[in-house]
Amino acid sequence: MTERLAMYIDTSKCMACRGCQVACKQWNDRQGYVPGVRETHNVGTYENPLKLDPQTWTRIKFIEYDDGERFQWLFMKEGCMHCTNAACADVCPTGALKYGPYGIITFERELCNGCGYCSQFCPFHIPQLEVINRLTGEAKSSKCVFCQDRTTNGLKPACVKTCPAGALDWGDRDEMIAKAEARVEVLKNERGFPKANVYGKTQLGGLGRIYVLTAPPEVYGLPADPKYPAISTLWQKIVQPVGQAVFGATILGLVAAFFVARRNVHMEEVE
Amino acid sequence: MSVRLKGTDSAIMIRWIPKYTTVERFLHWVHTASFIPLALTGFVLFAPWLEPLAQGAAGVTIRLIHRIAAVFFGGVPIIYAILQPRRMVLNLKEFLTFSQYDLLWLKGAFPYYVLGRHEEMPPQPRFNTGERLTAIVLVLGTLIFGLTGLPMWFLKGVMPVWLFQLAVIIHDLMFIITFAMFMVHFYLAVVHPMMWQSLVSMRYGVVSESYARAHHAMWYYGEKRAKEMWEQHRREAGH
């Protein structure tokens, strides 16, 4: 089996410094504050930006959660999950998104034609389409690639390297799972988080992000059981092959019909 | 029009009957000139083995051609409705009119078009059963292409993703149906030896009197007379 690497994300240790967001933008050359273009407005939350966008591949989500017993302020690092069964890579007609080494869903921007299927089929709504011109359809997809240029050369992703709280780690996926499970036991038994759990171990064939959560996944906006889009399977495994078979059969049928008709039709009788 | 036969004094007189208006013929060819690029560029995203054509700048161009052609394709029915609304309504009504002869036509179509046996074909109005079914699929197809294509173009990221996914698959299904239909249409109109007059009619707007009599008797003779002739023909043939 080829080695599968994963990102370990311990939300209980995250202090929302957002150093990961900054490091991501720096390494991947994403825009931050651009006067007149990308500005920050206070809308009553520390969360910033308010959602992923083509320039923001990862961000810390702020969640205020009251479970009835106590109030928690939760921080969760959001970004591409690098699924084992990745709908985005399956629907991509260009091969810009593909299953790369170490289980990373890599992205080659110059191959992307901007169709945006990835953004519409991802169960986590992660890929962001940078629409350059709505009318002509010119666009580019954009998402976290686990710093493919770093990680395929033995380095850690920029966000992991910068995290000062020890909330992030990078390494062999099985080791990351073991680390997460051990951490969950500590949180449950010693730190008073009875609902602590590991997320990402089994979802969609196993995610490339292994989360340690202190509340149920839904609280973070993570689907407990994300579904691979059924329409993607129907589309690519049935409709496309059947369509090509229909076209082939029609052509063959017409060629055959032509030769039969040519033998049988007497042109002197044709009106 | 008269055709003088070589080396003789005799001439063949052909009476031509108008079938299509100039606007209809022009729009038919605009439709053709937009449908083919639409189908070819759509096929690039449809067939995985055409991936190299979908990549990067080539893919951007292909998607742009698809959009430009779509404007013409969608413009055809709109221009038609503006220029000749009465003809459009007349045609739509004819498309939706079916009779007992249509089942007979469907039964006779294969022996007729493939084996060349035309004696069993029942009388047909200006459009035969196959043409009317094709036209209905085409009208519905154009609507569905528009209703799925325009949102995918302008509302991507705004509309719910499940709706987008549904639009993608419906657009593809419609493509399979209409493109297969187009190939049959092309075969019958351009390739098939018996149907040489269809190209003439789409170029000059007319069909010959003998063609109209043989293929569209209910149009040529009127419904009542054509039916009487068909019944008589059946009696004589010993049915």
Coordinates of C-alpha atoms in Angstrom, one line a residue:
Chain A
M1 CA 0.0 0.0 0.0
T2 CA 1.3 3.4 -0.8
E3 CA 1.8 5.8 2.0
R4 CA -1.1 8.0 2.9
L5 CA -0.4 11.2 4.7
A6 CA -2.9 13.2 6.7
M7 CA -3.3 16.4 8.7
Y8 CA -4.1 16.1 12.3
I9 CA -6.2 18.9 13.6
D10 CA -6.9 19.2 17.4
T11 CA -9.6 21.7 17.8
S12 CA -9.2 21.6 21.6
K13 CA -5.8 23.0 21.3
C14 CA -6.6 25.6 18.7
M15 CA -6.6 29.2 20.1
A16 CA -7.8 30.8 16.9
C17 CA -4.6 32.8 16.3
R18 CA -5.1 32.2 12.6
G19 CA -1.4 31.9 12.0
C20 CA -2.4 29.0 9.7
Q21 CA -4.5 31.3 7.5
V22 CA -1.6 33.8 7.2
A23 CA 1.0 31.1 6.5
C24 CA -1.3 29.5 3.9
K25 CA -1.7 32.8 2.1
Q26 CA 2.0 33.5 2.2
W27 CA 3.2 30.1 1.0
N28 CA 0.5 29.8 -1.7
D29 CA 0.6 33.4 -2.8
R30 CA -3.0 34.2 -1.9
Q31 CA -4.2 37.7 -1.5
G32 CA -4.9 39.1 2.0
Y33 CA -6.0 42.7 2.5
V34 CA -6.1 44.5 -0.8
P35 CA -7.4 48.1 -0.4
G36 CA -10.6 48.6 -2.4
V37 CA -10.7 44.9 -3.4
R38 CA -10.5 42.7 -0.3
E39 CA -11.3 44.7 2.8
T40 CA -12.3 43.6 6.2
H41 CA -15.6 44.8 7.8
N42 CA -16.5 44.2 11.4
V43 CA -19.8 42.2 11.4
G44 CA -19.6 41.4 15.1
T45 CA -17.4 38.3 15.0
Y46 CA -13.8 37.6 15.2
E47 CA -14.3 35.2 12.3
N48 CA -12.5 36.5 9.3
P49 CA -13.0 36.0 6.4
L50 CA -16.6 34.8 6.9
K51 CA -16.2 32.0 4.4
L52 CA -13.7 30.2 2.2
D53 CA -13.0 32.0 -1.0
P54 CA -10.6 31.6 -4.0
Q55 CA -7.9 33.5 -2.0
T56 CA -8.6 31.8 1.3
W57 CA -7.9 28.0 1.2
T58 CA -8.1 27.6 5.0
R59 CA -9.7 29.6 7.8
I60 CA -10.7 29.2 11.4
K61 CA -14.4 28.9 11.9
F62 CA -15.8 30.4 15.1
I63 CA -18.7 28.6 16.7
E64 CA -20.6 29.5 19.8
Y65 CA -22.0 26.4 21.3
D66 CA -24.3 25.9 24.3
D67 CA -24.9 22.2 25.0
G68 CA -27.2 22.9 27.9
E69 CA -24.6 22.5 30.6
R70 CA -22.0 24.9 29.6
F71 CA -21.0 27.4 26.9
Q72 CA -18.1 26.7 24.5
W73 CA -16.4 28.8 22.0
L74 CA -15.2 26.4 19.4
F75 CA -12.5 27.0 16.8
M76 CA -12.2 24.7 13.8
K77 CA -9.8 24.8 10.9
E78 CA -11.7 24.6 7.6
G79 CA -10.3 23.4 4.3
C80 CA -10.2 20.6 1.7
M81 CA -10.7 17.2 3.3
H82 CA -8.7 15.3 0.6
C83 CA -11.3 12.5 0.6
T84 CA -10.4 8.9 -0.4
N85 CA -13.5 9.0 -2.7
A86 CA -13.2 12.6 -4.0
A87 CA -16.2 13.7 -6.1
C88 CA -14.3 16.8 -7.2
A89 CA -11.5 14.8 -8.8
D90 CA -14.0 12.4 -10.3
V91 CA -16.2 15.1 -12.0
C92 CA -13.2 17.2 -13.1
P93 CA -13.2 16.9 -17.0
T94 CA -9.7 18.3 -17.3
G95 CA -7.6 16.3 -14.9
A96 CA -6.7 19.6 -13.1
L97 CA -7.9 18.0 -9.9
K98 CA -6.6 14.5 -9.4
Y99 CA -5.7 11.8 -6.9
G100 CA -2.0 12.7 -6.3
P101 CA 0.6 11.1 -4.2
Y102 CA 0.0 10.4 -0.4
G103 CA -3.7 10.7 -0.9
I104 CA -3.5 14.4 -1.7
I105 CA -6.1 15.8 -4.1
T106 CA -3.7 17.9 -6.2
F107 CA -4.6 20.8 -8.3
E108 CA -2.9 22.1 -11.5
R109 CA -4.3 25.6 -12.1
E110 CA -3.1 25.8 -15.8
L111 CA -5.2 22.7 -16.7
C112 CA -8.4 24.1 -15.1
N113 CA -10.9 25.4 -17.6
G114 CA -13.2 26.9 -15.0
C115 CA -16.2 24.7 -15.5
G116 CA -16.7 24.7 -11.7
Y117 CA -18.1 21.1 -11.4
C118 CA -15.8 20.5 -8.5
S119 CA -17.4 23.4 -6.6
Q120 CA -20.8 21.9 -7.2
F121 CA -20.2 18.3 -6.4
C122 CA -18.0 18.5 -3.3
P123 CA -20.0 17.2 -0.3
F124 CA -18.1 19.8 1.9
H125 CA -18.6 22.7 -0.5
I126 CA -14.8 23.4 -0.4
P127 CA -13.5 24.2 -3.9
Q128 CA -14.1 27.9 -4.6
L129 CA -14.6 29.1 -8.1
E130 CA -12.8 32.3 -9.0
V131 CA -15.1 33.7 -11.6
I132 CA -13.1 36.0 -13.9
N133 CA -15.9 36.6 -16.3
R134 CA -19.4 35.3 -15.8
L135 CA -20.5 35.9 -19.4
T136 CA -17.6 34.1 -21.1
G137 CA -17.4 31.5 -18.3
E138 CA -13.7 32.2 -17.7
A139 CA -12.9 31.0 -14.2
K140 CA -10.4 29.0 -12.1
S141 CA -11.1 26.6 -9.4
S142 CA -9.2 27.0 -6.1
K143 CA -8.7 24.9 -3.0
C144 CA -6.3 23.7 -0.3
V145 CA -3.8 21.3 -1.9
F146 CA -2.0 20.3 1.4
C147 CA 0.9 22.5 0.0
Q148 CA 1.5 19.8 -2.7
D149 CA 4.8 21.4 -3.6
R150 CA 6.0 21.2 0.0
T151 CA 4.5 17.8 1.1
T152 CA 5.7 15.9 -2.0
N153 CA 9.2 17.1 -1.1
G154 CA 9.1 15.9 2.5
L155 CA 8.0 19.1 4.1
K156 CA 5.0 19.8 6.3
P157 CA 2.2 22.0 5.0
A158 CA 2.8 25.7 5.7
C159 CA -0.1 25.9 8.2
V160 CA 1.2 22.9 10.2
K161 CA 4.7 24.3 10.3
T162 CA 3.4 27.7 11.7
C163 CA 0.9 26.5 14.3
P164 CA 2.2 27.7 17.7
A165 CA -0.4 25.8 19.7
G166 CA 0.5 22.3 18.6
A167 CA -3.0 21.9 17.3
L168 CA -1.8 20.8 13.9
D169 CA 0.4 17.9 12.9
W170 CA 1.3 16.1 9.6
G171 CA 2.3 12.6 9.0
D172 CA 1.4 9.0 8.3
R173 CA -2.4 8.8 8.3
D174 CA -2.6 5.8 10.7
E175 CA -0.3 7.6 13.1
M176 CA -2.4 10.7 13.0
I177 CA -5.5 8.6 13.7
A178 CA -3.8 6.9 16.7
K179 CA -2.7 10.3 18.0
A180 CA -6.3 11.6 17.6
E181 CA -7.8 8.6 19.3
A182 CA -5.4 8.9 22.2
R183 CA -6.1 12.6 22.5
V184 CA -9.9 12.0 22.5
E185 CA -9.4 9.5 25.4
V186 CA -7.6 12.2 27.4
L187 CA -10.2 14.8 26.6
K188 CA -13.0 12.4 27.7
N189 CA -11.5 11.1 30.8
E190 CA -9.3 13.8 32.1
R191 CA -10.4 17.1 30.7
G192 CA -14.2 16.9 31.0
F193 CA -15.2 16.7 27.3
P194 CA -17.5 13.6 27.3
K195 CA -18.5 14.2 23.7
A196 CA -15.0 14.4 22.3
N197 CA -14.6 12.4 19.1
V198 CA -12.5 11.7 16.1
Y199 CA -13.8 12.9 12.7
G200 CA -12.4 11.9 9.3
K201 CA -11.4 8.3 10.0
T202 CA -14.2 6.7 7.9
Q203 CA -16.1 9.4 6.1
L204 CA -16.0 9.1 2.3
G205 CA -13.5 6.3 2.5
G206 CA -11.4 8.2 4.9
L207 CA -10.5 11.8 4.9
G208 CA -7.0 13.4 4.7
R209 CA -7.9 15.5 7.7
I210 CA -8.2 13.8 11.1
Y211 CA -10.1 16.1 13.5
V212 CA -10.2 15.9 17.2
L213 CA -13.6 17.5 18.1
T214 CA -15.0 18.3 21.5
A215 CA -18.6 18.5 20.4
P216 CA -20.6 16.5 17.8
P217 CA -19.5 17.1 14.2
E218 CA -22.8 18.8 13.3
V219 CA -22.0 21.6 15.7
Y220 CA -19.0 22.5 13.5
G221 CA -21.1 22.3 10.4
L222 CA -19.4 18.9 9.5
P223 CA -21.9 16.3 8.2
A224 CA -21.6 13.2 10.5
D225 CA -22.0 11.0 7.4
P226 CA -21.2 13.0 4.3
K227 CA -22.5 11.4 1.1
Y228 CA -20.7 11.0 -2.1
P229 CA -23.1 12.7 -4.6
A230 CA -25.3 10.0 -6.1
I231 CA -25.8 12.1 -9.3
S232 CA -22.0 12.1 -9.9
T233 CA -22.0 8.3 -10.0
L234 CA -25.2 8.2 -12.1
W235 CA -23.7 10.8 -14.5
Q236 CA -20.2 9.4 -14.9
K237 CA -20.8 5.6 -14.5
I238 CA -24.1 5.4 -16.4
V239 CA -25.2 8.4 -18.4
Q240 CA -21.8 9.1 -20.1
P241 CA -21.0 5.5 -21.1
V242 CA -24.6 4.9 -22.1
G243 CA -24.6 8.1 -24.2
Q244 CA -21.5 7.1 -26.0
A245 CA -22.9 3.6 -26.6
V246 CA -26.1 5.2 -28.0
F247 CA -24.1 7.4 -30.4
G248 CA -22.0 4.5 -31.5
A249 CA -25.1 2.2 -32.0
T250 CA -26.9 5.0 -33.9
I251 CA -24.0 5.5 -36.3
L252 CA -23.6 1.7 -36.9
G253 CA -27.3 1.3 -37.3
L254 CA -27.5 4.1 -39.9
V255 CA -24.5 2.8 -41.9
A256 CA -26.1 -0.6 -42.0
A257 CA -29.5 0.9 -42.9
F258 CA -27.9 2.8 -45.7
F259 CA -26.4 -0.2 -47.3
V260 CA -29.6 -2.2 -47.0
A261 CA -31.6 0.7 -48.3
R262 CA -29.3 1.2 -51.3
R263 CA -29.8 -2.3 -52.3
N264 CA -33.5 -2.2 -51.9
V265 CA -34.6 1.2 -53.1
H266 CA -35.2 1.5 -56.8
M267 CA -34.5 5.1 -57.7
E268 CA -36.7 5.0 -60.8
E269 CA -39.7 4.5 -58.4
V270 CA -38.7 7.3 -56.1
E271 CA -40.8 10.4 -56.4
Chain B
M1 CA -39.9 24.3 -64.1
S2 CA -39.3 22.2 -67.2
V3 CA -36.4 20.0 -67.9
R4 CA -35.6 19.2 -71.5
L5 CA -34.3 15.7 -72.0
K6 CA -31.1 15.4 -73.9
G7 CA -31.5 14.5 -77.5
T8 CA -35.3 14.5 -77.5
D9 CA -38.0 17.0 -77.9
S10 CA -39.9 15.9 -74.8
A11 CA -39.8 17.8 -71.6
I12 CA -40.6 16.9 -68.0
M13 CA -42.7 19.5 -66.2
I14 CA -42.2 19.6 -62.4
R15 CA -44.7 21.5 -60.4
W16 CA -43.2 22.9 -57.2
I17 CA -45.3 23.4 -54.1
P18 CA -44.1 25.8 -51.4
K19 CA -43.5 24.1 -48.0
Y20 CA -41.2 26.3 -46.0
T21 CA -41.0 30.1 -45.8
T22 CA -37.7 32.0 -46.3
V23 CA -37.6 32.7 -42.6
E24 CA -38.1 29.1 -41.7
R25 CA -35.3 28.0 -44.0
F26 CA -32.9 30.6 -42.8
L27 CA -33.6 29.8 -39.2
H28 CA -33.3 26.0 -39.9
W29 CA -29.7 26.6 -41.1
V30 CA -28.9 28.9 -38.1
H31 CA -30.2 26.1 -36.0
T32 CA -28.0 23.6 -37.7
A33 CA -25.0 25.9 -37.6
S34 CA -25.5 26.4 -33.8
F35 CA -26.5 22.8 -32.9
I36 CA -23.4 21.2 -34.4
P37 CA -20.8 23.3 -32.5
L38 CA -23.0 23.0 -29.4
A39 CA -22.9 19.2 -29.7
L40 CA -19.2 19.0 -30.5
T41 CA -18.1 21.4 -27.7
G42 CA -20.5 19.7 -25.3
F43 CA -19.1 16.3 -26.2
V44 CA -15.7 17.5 -25.1
L45 CA -16.9 17.7 -21.5
F46 CA -19.0 14.6 -22.0
A47 CA -16.4 12.1 -23.1
P48 CA -13.5 11.4 -20.7
W49 CA -11.2 10.5 -23.6
L50 CA -11.4 14.0 -25.0
E51 CA -9.8 15.4 -21.8
P52 CA -6.9 17.1 -23.6
L53 CA -9.3 19.3 -25.4
A54 CA -11.0 20.3 -22.2
Q55 CA -7.8 21.4 -20.5
G56 CA -6.7 24.9 -19.9
A57 CA -7.0 27.5 -22.7
A58 CA -8.5 25.0 -25.1
G59 CA -11.2 24.2 -22.5
V60 CA -11.9 27.9 -21.9
T61 CA -12.3 28.4 -25.7
I62 CA -14.5 25.4 -26.0
R63 CA -16.8 26.6 -23.2
L64 CA -16.9 30.0 -24.8
I65 CA -17.9 28.6 -28.2
H66 CA -20.6 26.6 -26.4
R67 CA -22.0 29.8 -24.9
I68 CA -21.9 31.8 -28.2
A69 CA -23.6 29.0 -30.1
A70 CA -26.2 28.7 -27.3
V71 CA -27.2 32.3 -27.9
F72 CA -27.9 31.5 -31.6
F73 CA -29.6 28.2 -30.7
G74 CA -31.9 29.8 -28.2
G75 CA -32.4 32.8 -30.5
V76 CA -33.9 30.7 -33.3
P77 CA -37.4 30.0 -31.7
I78 CA -37.5 33.6 -30.3
I79 CA -36.8 35.2 -33.7
Y80 CA -39.3 32.8 -35.3
A81 CA -42.0 33.8 -32.8
I82 CA -41.4 37.4 -33.5
L83 CA -41.2 37.2 -37.3
Q84 CA -43.8 34.6 -38.1
P85 CA -45.9 33.9 -35.0
R86 CA -48.8 32.5 -37.0
R87 CA -46.6 30.0 -38.9
M88 CA -45.1 29.0 -35.6
V89 CA -48.5 28.3 -34.0
L90 CA -49.7 26.5 -37.1
N91 CA -46.6 24.3 -37.1
L92 CA -46.9 23.6 -33.3
K93 CA -50.5 22.6 -33.8
E94 CA -49.6 20.3 -36.6
F95 CA -46.8 18.7 -34.5
L96 CA -49.4 17.9 -31.9
T97 CA -52.0 16.4 -34.2
F98 CA -52.0 12.6 -34.3
S99 CA -54.4 10.2 -35.9
Q100 CA -55.0 6.4 -36.4
Y101 CA -52.6 6.6 -39.4
D102 CA -49.6 7.3 -37.2
L103 CA -49.5 3.8 -35.7
L104 CA -49.7 2.4 -39.3
W105 CA -46.9 4.8 -40.3
L106 CA -44.7 3.6 -37.4
K107 CA -45.4 0.0 -38.4
G108 CA -44.5 0.7 -42.0
A109 CA -41.5 3.0 -41.3
F110 CA -38.8 0.3 -41.1
P111 CA -39.8 -1.7 -44.2
Y112 CA -40.3 1.6 -46.0
Y113 CA -37.1 3.5 -45.2
V114 CA -34.8 0.5 -44.9
L115 CA -36.2 -2.1 -47.3
G116 CA -37.7 0.4 -49.7
R117 CA -41.3 -1.0 -49.6
H118 CA -43.5 2.1 -49.9
E119 CA -46.8 0.7 -51.0
E120 CA -48.0 0.2 -47.4
M121 CA -47.4 3.8 -46.1
P122 CA -50.6 5.5 -44.9
P123 CA -51.4 9.1 -45.9
Q124 CA -49.6 11.8 -43.9
P125 CA -50.2 15.5 -43.4
R126 CA -47.5 18.1 -44.1
F127 CA -45.3 16.5 -41.5
N128 CA -45.2 12.7 -41.2
T129 CA -45.3 10.9 -37.8
G130 CA -41.6 10.7 -37.5
E131 CA -41.1 14.3 -38.3
R132 CA -43.8 15.3 -35.8
L133 CA -42.3 13.2 -33.0
T134 CA -38.9 14.6 -33.8
A135 CA -40.2 18.1 -33.7
I136 CA -41.9 17.6 -30.4
V137 CA -38.7 16.2 -28.9
L138 CA -36.8 19.2 -30.4
V139 CA -39.2 21.8 -29.0
L140 CA -39.1 20.2 -25.5
G141 CA -35.4 19.7 -25.8
T142 CA -34.8 23.3 -26.6
L143 CA -36.8 24.4 -23.6
I144 CA -35.0 21.9 -21.3
F145 CA -31.6 22.9 -22.7
G146 CA -32.4 26.5 -21.9
L147 CA -33.9 25.8 -18.5
T148 CA -30.9 23.8 -17.4
G149 CA -28.2 25.6 -19.4
L150 CA -29.0 29.2 -18.4
P151 CA -28.9 28.5 -14.7
M152 CA -25.6 26.6 -15.0
W153 CA -24.2 29.6 -16.9
F154 CA -25.5 32.4 -14.7
L155 CA -26.4 30.9 -11.3
K156 CA -23.5 28.6 -10.6
G157 CA -22.7 29.1 -6.9
V158 CA -26.0 30.9 -6.4
M159 CA -28.4 28.1 -6.9
P160 CA -28.5 25.1 -4.6
V161 CA -25.9 22.5 -5.6
W162 CA -28.4 19.7 -5.8
L163 CA -30.3 21.7 -8.4
F164 CA -27.0 22.3 -10.3
Q165 CA -26.2 18.6 -10.3
L166 CA -29.7 17.8 -11.5
A167 CA -29.3 20.4 -14.3
V168 CA -25.9 18.8 -15.4
I169 CA -27.4 15.4 -15.7
I170 CA -30.6 16.5 -17.4
H171 CA -28.6 18.6 -19.9
D172 CA -26.5 15.5 -20.7
L173 CA -29.6 13.2 -21.1
M174 CA -31.2 15.8 -23.4
F175 CA -27.9 15.8 -25.4
I176 CA -27.9 12.1 -25.8
I177 CA -31.5 12.1 -27.1
T178 CA -31.2 15.1 -29.4
F179 CA -27.8 14.2 -30.8
A180 CA -28.9 10.6 -31.6
M181 CA -32.1 12.2 -33.2
F182 CA -29.9 14.6 -35.1
M183 CA -27.9 11.8 -36.6
V184 CA -31.1 10.1 -37.8
H185 CA -32.4 13.4 -39.1
F186 CA -29.1 14.0 -41.0
Y187 CA -29.3 10.5 -42.4
L188 CA -32.8 10.8 -43.7
A189 CA -32.5 14.3 -44.9
V190 CA -29.1 14.2 -46.6
V191 CA -27.9 10.6 -47.0
H192 CA -31.1 8.5 -47.6
P193 CA -31.6 7.9 -51.4
M194 CA -35.3 8.3 -51.3
M195 CA -35.4 11.6 -49.5
W196 CA -33.4 13.8 -51.9
Q197 CA -36.2 16.4 -51.9
S198 CA -35.8 17.3 -48.3
L199 CA -32.5 19.1 -49.0
V200 CA -34.2 20.8 -52.0
S201 CA -37.0 22.0 -49.8
M202 CA -34.7 23.4 -47.1
R203 CA -32.7 25.2 -49.8
Y204 CA -35.6 26.5 -52.1
G205 CA -38.6 26.0 -49.8
V206 CA -40.5 23.8 -52.3
V207 CA -41.2 20.2 -52.9
S208 CA -42.4 18.6 -56.1
E209 CA -46.0 17.9 -56.7
S210 CA -45.3 14.1 -57.1
Y211 CA -43.3 14.1 -53.8
A212 CA -46.1 15.8 -52.0
R213 CA -48.7 13.4 -53.4
A214 CA -46.6 10.4 -52.4
H215 CA -45.3 11.4 -49.0
H216 CA -47.8 13.9 -47.7
A217 CA -51.2 12.9 -49.3
M218 CA -53.3 14.5 -46.5
W219 CA -51.5 17.8 -47.2
Y220 CA -51.8 17.5 -51.0
Y221 CA -55.3 16.2 -51.4
G222 CA -56.8 17.3 -48.1
E223 CA -57.5 15.0 -45.2
K224 CA -60.9 13.6 -46.4
R225 CA -59.8 12.9 -50.0
A226 CA -56.6 11.3 -48.9
K227 CA -58.3 9.0 -46.4
E228 CA -60.8 7.9 -49.1
M229 CA -58.0 7.1 -51.5
W230 CA -56.2 5.2 -48.8
E231 CA -59.3 3.1 -48.0
Q232 CA -59.8 2.4 -51.7
H233 CA -56.2 1.4 -52.1
R234 CA -56.6 -1.0 -49.2
R235 CA -59.7 -2.5 -50.7
E236 CA -58.1 -3.0 -54.0
A237 CA -55.0 -4.6 -52.4
G238 CA -57.5 -7.1 -51.0
H239 CA -57.5 -6.2 -47.3

